[in-house]
Short mmCIF file of C-alpha atoms in Angstrom, two decimals:
data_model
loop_
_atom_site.label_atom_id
_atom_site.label_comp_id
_atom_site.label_asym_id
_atom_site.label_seq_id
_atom_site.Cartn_x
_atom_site.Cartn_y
_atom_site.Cartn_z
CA UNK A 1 155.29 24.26 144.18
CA UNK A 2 153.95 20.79 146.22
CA UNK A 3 152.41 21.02 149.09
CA UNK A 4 152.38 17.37 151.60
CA UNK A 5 150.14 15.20 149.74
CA UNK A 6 148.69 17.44 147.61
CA UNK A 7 150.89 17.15 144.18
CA UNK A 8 151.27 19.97 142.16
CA UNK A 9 149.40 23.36 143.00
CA UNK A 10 148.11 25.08 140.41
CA UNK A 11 147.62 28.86 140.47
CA UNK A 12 145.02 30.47 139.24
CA UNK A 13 142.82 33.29 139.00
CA UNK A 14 140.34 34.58 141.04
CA UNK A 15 136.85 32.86 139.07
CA UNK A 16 135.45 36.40 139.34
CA UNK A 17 138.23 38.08 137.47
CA UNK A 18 138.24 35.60 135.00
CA UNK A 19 133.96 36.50 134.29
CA UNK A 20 134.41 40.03 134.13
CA UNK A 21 137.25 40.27 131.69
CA UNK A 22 134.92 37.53 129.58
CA UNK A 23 132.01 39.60 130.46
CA UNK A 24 133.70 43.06 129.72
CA UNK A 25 134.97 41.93 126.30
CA UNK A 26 133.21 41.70 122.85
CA UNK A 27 135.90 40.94 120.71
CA UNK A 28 134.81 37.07 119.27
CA UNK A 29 137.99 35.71 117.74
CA UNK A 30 137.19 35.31 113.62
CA UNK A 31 137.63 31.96 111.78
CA UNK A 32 138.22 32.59 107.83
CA UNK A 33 135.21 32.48 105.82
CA UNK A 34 133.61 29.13 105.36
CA UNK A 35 133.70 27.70 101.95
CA UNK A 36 130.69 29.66 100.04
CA UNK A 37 130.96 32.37 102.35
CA UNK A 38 132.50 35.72 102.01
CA UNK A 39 133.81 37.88 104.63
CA UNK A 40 133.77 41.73 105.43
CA UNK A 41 133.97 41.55 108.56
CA UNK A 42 138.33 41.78 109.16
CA UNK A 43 140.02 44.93 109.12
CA UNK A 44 142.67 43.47 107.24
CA UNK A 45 144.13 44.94 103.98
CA UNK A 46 143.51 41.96 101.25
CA UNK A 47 146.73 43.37 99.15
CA UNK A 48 150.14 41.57 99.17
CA UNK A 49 152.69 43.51 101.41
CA UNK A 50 154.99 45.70 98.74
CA UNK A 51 157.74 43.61 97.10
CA UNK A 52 160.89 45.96 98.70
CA UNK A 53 159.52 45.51 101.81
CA UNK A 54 159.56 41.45 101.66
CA UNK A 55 163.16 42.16 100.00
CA UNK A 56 164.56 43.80 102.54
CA UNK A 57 163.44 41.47 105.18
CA UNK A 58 165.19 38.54 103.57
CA UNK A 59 168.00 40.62 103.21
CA UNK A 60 168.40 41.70 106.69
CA UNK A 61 168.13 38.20 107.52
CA UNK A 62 170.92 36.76 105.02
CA UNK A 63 173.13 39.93 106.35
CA UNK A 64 172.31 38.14 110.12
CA UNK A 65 170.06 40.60 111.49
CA UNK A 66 168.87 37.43 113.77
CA UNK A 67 170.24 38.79 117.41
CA UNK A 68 168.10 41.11 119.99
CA UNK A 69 167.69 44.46 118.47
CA UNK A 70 167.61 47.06 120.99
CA UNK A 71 164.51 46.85 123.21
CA UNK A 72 162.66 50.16 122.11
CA UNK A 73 163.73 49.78 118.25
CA UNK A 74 166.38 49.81 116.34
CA UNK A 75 167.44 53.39 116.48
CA UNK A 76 167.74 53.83 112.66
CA UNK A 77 164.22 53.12 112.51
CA UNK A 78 163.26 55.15 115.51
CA UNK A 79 165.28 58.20 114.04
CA UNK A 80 163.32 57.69 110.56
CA UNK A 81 160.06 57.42 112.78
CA UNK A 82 160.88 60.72 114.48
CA UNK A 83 162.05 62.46 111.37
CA UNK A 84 158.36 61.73 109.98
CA UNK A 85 156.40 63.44 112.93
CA UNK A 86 154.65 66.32 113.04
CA UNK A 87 157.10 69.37 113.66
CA UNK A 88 156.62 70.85 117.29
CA UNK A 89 157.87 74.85 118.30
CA UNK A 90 161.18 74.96 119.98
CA UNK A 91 162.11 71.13 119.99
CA UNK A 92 162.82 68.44 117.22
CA UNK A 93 161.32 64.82 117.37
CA UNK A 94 164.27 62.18 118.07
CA UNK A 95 165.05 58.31 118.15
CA UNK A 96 164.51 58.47 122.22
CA UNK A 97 161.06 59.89 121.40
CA UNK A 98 159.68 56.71 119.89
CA UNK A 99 159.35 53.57 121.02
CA UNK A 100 158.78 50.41 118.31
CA UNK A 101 156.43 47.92 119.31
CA UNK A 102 154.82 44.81 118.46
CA UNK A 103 152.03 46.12 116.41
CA UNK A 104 149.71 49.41 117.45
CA UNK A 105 147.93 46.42 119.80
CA UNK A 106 151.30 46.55 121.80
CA UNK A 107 151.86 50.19 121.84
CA UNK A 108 147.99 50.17 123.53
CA UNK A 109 148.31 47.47 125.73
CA UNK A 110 152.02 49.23 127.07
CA UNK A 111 150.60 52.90 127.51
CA UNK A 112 147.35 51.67 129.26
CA UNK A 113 149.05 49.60 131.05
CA UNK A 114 151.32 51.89 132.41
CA UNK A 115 149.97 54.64 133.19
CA UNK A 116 146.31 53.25 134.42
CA UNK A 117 145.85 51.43 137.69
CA UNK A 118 142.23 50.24 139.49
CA UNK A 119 139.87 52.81 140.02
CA UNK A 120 141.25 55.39 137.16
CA UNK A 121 138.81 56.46 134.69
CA UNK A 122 139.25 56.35 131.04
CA UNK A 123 136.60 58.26 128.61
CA UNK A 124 135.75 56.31 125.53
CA UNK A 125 133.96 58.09 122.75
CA UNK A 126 131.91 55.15 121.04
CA UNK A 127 131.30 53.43 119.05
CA UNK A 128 135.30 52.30 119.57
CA UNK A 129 137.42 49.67 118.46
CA UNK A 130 136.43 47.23 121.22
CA UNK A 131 140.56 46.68 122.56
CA UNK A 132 140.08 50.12 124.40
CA UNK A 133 137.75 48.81 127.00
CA UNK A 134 139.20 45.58 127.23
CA UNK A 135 142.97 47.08 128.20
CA UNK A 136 141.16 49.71 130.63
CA UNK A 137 139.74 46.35 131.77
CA UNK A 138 142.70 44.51 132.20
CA UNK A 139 144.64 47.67 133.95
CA UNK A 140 141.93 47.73 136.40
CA UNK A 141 140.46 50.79 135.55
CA UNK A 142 136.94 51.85 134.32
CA UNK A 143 135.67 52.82 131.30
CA UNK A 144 133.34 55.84 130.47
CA UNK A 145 131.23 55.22 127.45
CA UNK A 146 130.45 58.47 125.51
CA UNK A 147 127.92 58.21 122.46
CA UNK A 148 128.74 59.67 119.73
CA UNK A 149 126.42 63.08 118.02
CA UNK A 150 124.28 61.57 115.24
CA UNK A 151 126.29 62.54 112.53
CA UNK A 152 128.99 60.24 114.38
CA UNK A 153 131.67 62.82 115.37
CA UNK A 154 132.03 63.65 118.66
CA UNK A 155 129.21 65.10 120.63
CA UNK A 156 131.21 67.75 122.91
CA UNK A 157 128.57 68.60 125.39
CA UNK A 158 128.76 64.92 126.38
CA UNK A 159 132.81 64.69 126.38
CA UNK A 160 132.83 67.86 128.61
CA UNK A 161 130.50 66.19 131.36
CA UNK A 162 132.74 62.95 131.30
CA UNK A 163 135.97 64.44 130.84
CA UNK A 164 136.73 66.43 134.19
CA UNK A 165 138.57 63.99 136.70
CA UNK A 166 139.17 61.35 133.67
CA UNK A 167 142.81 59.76 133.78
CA UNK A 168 142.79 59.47 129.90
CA UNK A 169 140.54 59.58 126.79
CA UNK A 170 141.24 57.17 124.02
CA UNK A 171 140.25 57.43 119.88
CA UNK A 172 141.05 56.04 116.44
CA UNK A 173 141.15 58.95 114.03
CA UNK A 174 140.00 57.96 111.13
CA UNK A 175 137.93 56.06 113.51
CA UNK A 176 137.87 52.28 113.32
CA UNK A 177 134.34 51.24 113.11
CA UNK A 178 132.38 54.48 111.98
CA UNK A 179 134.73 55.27 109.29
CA UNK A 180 135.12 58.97 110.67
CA UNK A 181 137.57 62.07 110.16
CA UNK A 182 137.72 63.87 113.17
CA UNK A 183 138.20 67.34 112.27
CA UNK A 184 140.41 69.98 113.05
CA UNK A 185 138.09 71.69 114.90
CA UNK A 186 137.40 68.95 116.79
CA UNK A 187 140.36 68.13 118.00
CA UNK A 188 141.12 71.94 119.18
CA UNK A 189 137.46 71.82 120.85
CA UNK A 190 139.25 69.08 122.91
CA UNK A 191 141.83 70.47 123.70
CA UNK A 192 140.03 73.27 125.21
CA UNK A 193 138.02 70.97 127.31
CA UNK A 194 141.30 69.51 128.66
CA UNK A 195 143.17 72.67 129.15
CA UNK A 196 144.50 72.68 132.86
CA UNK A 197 143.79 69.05 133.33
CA UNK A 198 146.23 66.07 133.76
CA UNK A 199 143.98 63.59 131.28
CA UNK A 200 145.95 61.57 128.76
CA UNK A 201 144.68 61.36 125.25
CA UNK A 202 145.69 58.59 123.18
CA UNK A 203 145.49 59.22 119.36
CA UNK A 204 145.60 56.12 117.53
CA UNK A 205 146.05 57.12 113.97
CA UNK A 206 146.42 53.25 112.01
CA UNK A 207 144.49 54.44 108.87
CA UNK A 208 145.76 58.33 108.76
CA UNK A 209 146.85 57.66 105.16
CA UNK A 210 143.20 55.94 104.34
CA UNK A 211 141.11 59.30 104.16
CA UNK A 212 138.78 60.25 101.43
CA UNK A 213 138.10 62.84 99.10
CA UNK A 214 136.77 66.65 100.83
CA UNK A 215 137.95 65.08 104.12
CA UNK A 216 141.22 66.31 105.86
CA UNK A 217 143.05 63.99 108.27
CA UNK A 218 144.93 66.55 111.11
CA UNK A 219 147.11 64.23 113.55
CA UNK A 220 146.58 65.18 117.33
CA UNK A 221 150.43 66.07 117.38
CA UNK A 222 149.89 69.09 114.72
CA UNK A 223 146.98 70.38 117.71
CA UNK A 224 148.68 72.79 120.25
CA UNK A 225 146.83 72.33 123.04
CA UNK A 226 146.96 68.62 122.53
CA UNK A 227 150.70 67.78 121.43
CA UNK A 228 151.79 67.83 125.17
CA UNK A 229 149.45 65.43 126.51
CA UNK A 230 148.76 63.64 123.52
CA UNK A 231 150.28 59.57 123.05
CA UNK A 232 150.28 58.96 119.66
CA UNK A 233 149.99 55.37 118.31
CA UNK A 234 151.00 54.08 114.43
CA UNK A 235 151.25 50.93 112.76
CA UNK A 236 152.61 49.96 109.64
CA UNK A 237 149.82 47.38 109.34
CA UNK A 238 147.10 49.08 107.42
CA UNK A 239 149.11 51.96 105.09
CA UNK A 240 151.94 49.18 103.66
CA UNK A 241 149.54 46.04 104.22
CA UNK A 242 152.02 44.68 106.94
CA UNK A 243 149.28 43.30 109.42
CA UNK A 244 150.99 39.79 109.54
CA UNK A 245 153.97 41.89 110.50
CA UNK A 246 153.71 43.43 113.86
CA UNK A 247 155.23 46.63 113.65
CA UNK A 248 153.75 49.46 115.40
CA UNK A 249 155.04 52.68 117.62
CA UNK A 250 154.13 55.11 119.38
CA UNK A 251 155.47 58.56 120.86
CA UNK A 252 154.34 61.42 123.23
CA UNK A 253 155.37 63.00 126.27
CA UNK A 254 159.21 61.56 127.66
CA UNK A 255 157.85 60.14 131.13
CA UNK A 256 154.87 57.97 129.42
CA UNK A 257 157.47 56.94 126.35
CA UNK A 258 159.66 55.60 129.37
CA UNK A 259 156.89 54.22 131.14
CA UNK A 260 155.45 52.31 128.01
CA UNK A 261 159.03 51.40 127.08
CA UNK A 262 159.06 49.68 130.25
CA UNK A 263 156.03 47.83 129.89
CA UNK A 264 156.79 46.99 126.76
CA UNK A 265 160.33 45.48 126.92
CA UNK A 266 158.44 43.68 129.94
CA UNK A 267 155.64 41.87 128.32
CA UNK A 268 157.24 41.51 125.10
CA UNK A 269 160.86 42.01 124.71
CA UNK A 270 162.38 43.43 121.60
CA UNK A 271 161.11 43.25 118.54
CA UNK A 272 162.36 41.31 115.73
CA UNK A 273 165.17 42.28 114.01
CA UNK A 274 164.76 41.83 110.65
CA UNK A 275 161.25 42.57 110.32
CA UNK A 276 162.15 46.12 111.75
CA UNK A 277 164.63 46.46 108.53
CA UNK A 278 161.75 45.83 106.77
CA UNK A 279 159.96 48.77 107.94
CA UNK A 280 162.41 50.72 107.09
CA UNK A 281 161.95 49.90 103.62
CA UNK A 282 158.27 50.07 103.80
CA UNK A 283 159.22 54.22 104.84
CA UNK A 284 161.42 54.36 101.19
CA UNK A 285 158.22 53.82 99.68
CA UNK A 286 157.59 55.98 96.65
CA UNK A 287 154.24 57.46 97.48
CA UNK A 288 152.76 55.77 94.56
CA UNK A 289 152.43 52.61 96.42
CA UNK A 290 150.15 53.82 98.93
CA UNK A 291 148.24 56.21 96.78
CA UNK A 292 147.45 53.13 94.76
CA UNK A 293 145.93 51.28 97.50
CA UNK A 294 144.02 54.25 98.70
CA UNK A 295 142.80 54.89 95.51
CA UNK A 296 141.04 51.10 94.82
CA UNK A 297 140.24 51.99 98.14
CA UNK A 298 138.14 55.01 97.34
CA UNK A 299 136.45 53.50 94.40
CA UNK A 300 135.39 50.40 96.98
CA UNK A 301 133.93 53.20 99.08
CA UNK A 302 131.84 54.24 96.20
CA UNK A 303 130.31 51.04 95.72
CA UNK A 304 129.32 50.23 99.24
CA UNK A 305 127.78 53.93 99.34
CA UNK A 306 126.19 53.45 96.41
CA UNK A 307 124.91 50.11 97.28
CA UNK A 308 123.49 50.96 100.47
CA UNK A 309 121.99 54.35 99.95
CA UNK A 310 118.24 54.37 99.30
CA UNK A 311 117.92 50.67 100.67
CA UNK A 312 114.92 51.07 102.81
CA UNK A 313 115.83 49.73 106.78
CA UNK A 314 119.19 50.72 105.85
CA UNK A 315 121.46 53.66 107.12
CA UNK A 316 124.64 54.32 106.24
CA UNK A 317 126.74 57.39 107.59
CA UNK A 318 129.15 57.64 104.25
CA UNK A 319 132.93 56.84 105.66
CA UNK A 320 135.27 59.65 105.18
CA UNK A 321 138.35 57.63 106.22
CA UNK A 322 139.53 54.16 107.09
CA UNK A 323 137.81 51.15 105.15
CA UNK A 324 134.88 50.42 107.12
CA UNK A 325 130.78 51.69 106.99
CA UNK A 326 129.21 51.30 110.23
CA UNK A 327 125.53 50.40 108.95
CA UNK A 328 122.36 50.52 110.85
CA UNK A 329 119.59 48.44 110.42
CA UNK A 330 115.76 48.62 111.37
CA UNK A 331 115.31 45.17 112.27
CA UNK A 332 114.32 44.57 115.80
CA UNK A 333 116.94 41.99 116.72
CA UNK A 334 120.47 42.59 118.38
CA UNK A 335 123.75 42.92 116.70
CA UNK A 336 125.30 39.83 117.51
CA UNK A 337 121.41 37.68 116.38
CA UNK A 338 121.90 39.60 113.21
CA UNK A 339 125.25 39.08 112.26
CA UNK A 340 125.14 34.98 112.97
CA UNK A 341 122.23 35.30 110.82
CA UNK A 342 124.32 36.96 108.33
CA UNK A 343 126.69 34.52 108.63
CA UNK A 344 124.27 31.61 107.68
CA UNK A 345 123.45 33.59 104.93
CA UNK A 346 127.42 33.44 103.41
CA UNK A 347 128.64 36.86 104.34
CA UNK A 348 130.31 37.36 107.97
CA UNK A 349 130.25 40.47 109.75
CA UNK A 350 131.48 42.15 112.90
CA UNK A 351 128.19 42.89 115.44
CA UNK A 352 127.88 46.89 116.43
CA UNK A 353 127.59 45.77 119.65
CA UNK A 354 131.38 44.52 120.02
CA UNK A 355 132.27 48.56 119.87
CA UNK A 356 129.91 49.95 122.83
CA UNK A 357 127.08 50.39 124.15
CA UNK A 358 125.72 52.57 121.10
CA UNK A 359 126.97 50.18 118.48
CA UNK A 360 123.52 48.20 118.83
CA UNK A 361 121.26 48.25 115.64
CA UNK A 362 124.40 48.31 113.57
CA UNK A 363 126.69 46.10 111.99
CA UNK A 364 130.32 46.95 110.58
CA UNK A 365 131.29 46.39 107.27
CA UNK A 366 134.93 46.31 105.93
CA UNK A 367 135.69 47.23 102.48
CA UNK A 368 139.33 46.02 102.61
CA UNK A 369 138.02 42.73 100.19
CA UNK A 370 137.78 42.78 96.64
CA UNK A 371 135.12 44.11 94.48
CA UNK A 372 133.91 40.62 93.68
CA UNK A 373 133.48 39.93 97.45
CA UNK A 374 131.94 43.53 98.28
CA UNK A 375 129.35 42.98 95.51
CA UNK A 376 128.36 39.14 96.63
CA UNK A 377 128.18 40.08 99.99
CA UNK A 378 126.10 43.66 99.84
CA UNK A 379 123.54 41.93 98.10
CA UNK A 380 123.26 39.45 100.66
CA UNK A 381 123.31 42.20 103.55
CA UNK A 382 120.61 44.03 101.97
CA UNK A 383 118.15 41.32 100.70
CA UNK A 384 118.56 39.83 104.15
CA UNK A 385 117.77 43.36 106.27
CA UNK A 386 116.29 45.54 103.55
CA UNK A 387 113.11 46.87 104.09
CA UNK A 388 114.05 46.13 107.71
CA UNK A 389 113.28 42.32 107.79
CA UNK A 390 115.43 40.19 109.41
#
């Protein structure tokens, strides 16, 4: 558009909106490590995706799989998806239930998006993985911050204050950065809290396969007094190491799977073709494939427990799921000081404060790196904040 004498007109946003999403958001983008350096800060599984899965990919693509696919999945996949759920009383799971999207990030961003406008309120237990807020942000909706008990499960006094007149409540289960299994109980305490109310939860389950010995994962769809009101959000990036991927879905109640399916097919069209073949593969898995992971995941675990406990300044709440240990420190500096001191020290983490209010004092680690890398970079952690110098 040109305007007399003007030239071009650029449109932009208002400078205000553009502060508070900056302002809102703690989620620094990460450069790999520097040479010398090692990282545990990505949530990123460092094994090669499965060979049948990079097979069948090619293959799709030599059979030309290279056109649109339909725009909520490829309904083989869906079917497969819906085949894999969680059985529900009185009616079975189908293709129309699911909707594929471009990673679990996309399934968020479409059910926030759709179903929260400005002014709605959104309860987020934290410390959370920091893309809650920002999409509650970016819907124009608010966020209610609820700490989490000390024992980092959810503290259900507080969630029954915040949760009356709430639009939705979002969670990772395992959680993503306290390494938490949210137990059965907990999840039917919930429900009670919600019964007769109109809140959304969203469930996103990524590392449901990544749980630990004497811990139990229960998905929110196996909860009865959750499975109606309960969005449930996958990806296939963390159980078959398909993060470069970005295939994710989600399903729940039909009017929110239209409404996200909307969204979706809005923002980001279908996804591609062949990769979806590939997921389909990555289901075939024999379970051996993931159990192998999980299992050099476990004995990672083990030696970040084991490395931590006892170190004096040091906490560590022992993960029960997932592949991260949300450690706090005694050193009287913030987060974000501590990690870029961290970082000049050769190891790079992810600052507590990035994942709420209560993540301050803490830093997260990932054990998704090798053993060599875990072992380098604990020792660097604790002879930089052990003893609670910094």
């Amino acid at each position: 558009m040109t305007g007399p004498m003007t030239g071009p007109m650029t449109v932009m946003p208002p400078a205000s909106r553009i502060e508070d999403l900056r302002r809102q958001s703690r989620r620094p983008a990460l450069a790999p490590a520097p040479p010398g350096a090692v990282s545990l800060a990505m949530g990123e599984p460092d094994f090669p995706t499965p060979a049948p899965v990079i097979e069948a990919a090619a293959a799709a693509l030599r059979a030309g799989h290279t056109h649109y696919a339909d725009q909520k999945g490829l309904p083989e996949l869906r079917a497969a998806l819906a085949s894999r759920l969680p059985g529900r009383p009185g009616r079975a799971w189908t293709a129309d239930d699911i909707v594929v999207t471009h990673g679990a990030t996309a399934a968020l961003a479409a059910v926030v998006l759709a179903m929260i406008g400005p002014g709605d309120r959104v309860v987020v237990p934290e410390p959370a993985y920091s893309l809650y807020a920002d999409l509650v942000v970016l819907a124009g909706g608010t966020v209610d911050f609820v700490p989490l008990a000390a024992d980092l499960h959810w503290d259900l006094d507080a969630l029954a204050a915040a949760l009356p007149g709430a639009a939705m409540m979002i969670f990772s289960n395992p959680s993503n950065p306290t390494g938490i299994v949210h137990r059965e109980q907990e999840l039917k305490a919930l429900g009670d809290l919600l019964d007769g109310s109109d809140t959304l939860v969203v469930s996103d389950e990524a590392y449901h396969r990544l749980v630990y010995p004497g811990h139990v994962m229960t998905s929110a769809l196996e909860v009865d007094s959750l499975r109606d009101r309960t969005v449930y959000v996958q990806t296939f990036s963390k159980t078959y190491a398909m993060t470069g991927w970005r295939v994710g879905y989600l399903t729940g109640p039909r009017e929110v799977v239209d409404a996200t399916a909307h969204v979706h097919r809005t923002h980001n069209g279908s996804l591609n073709t062949a990769v979806q073949h590939a997921a389909l593969a990555a289901l075939d898995l024999p379970d051996g494939v993931v159990d192998a992971m999980v299992e050099r995941y476990r004995r990672r675990r083990e030696l970040v427990v084991g490395r931590l406990s006892g170190v004096p300044g040091l906490r560590l709440v022992p993960p029960e799921g997932a592949f991260y240990g949300f450690l706090r420190y005694d050193a009287g500096l913030p987060s974000e000081a501590v990690a870029r001191e961290l970082a000049e020290r050769k190891v790079l983490v992810r600052a507590g404060a990035e994942y709420g209010p209560s993540g301050e004092g803490h830093v997260r680690i990932s054990f998704a790196a090798s053993e060599d890398d875990l072992r380098t970079g604990l020792a660097r952690i604790v002879r930089h904040l052990g003893g609670g110098r910094c």
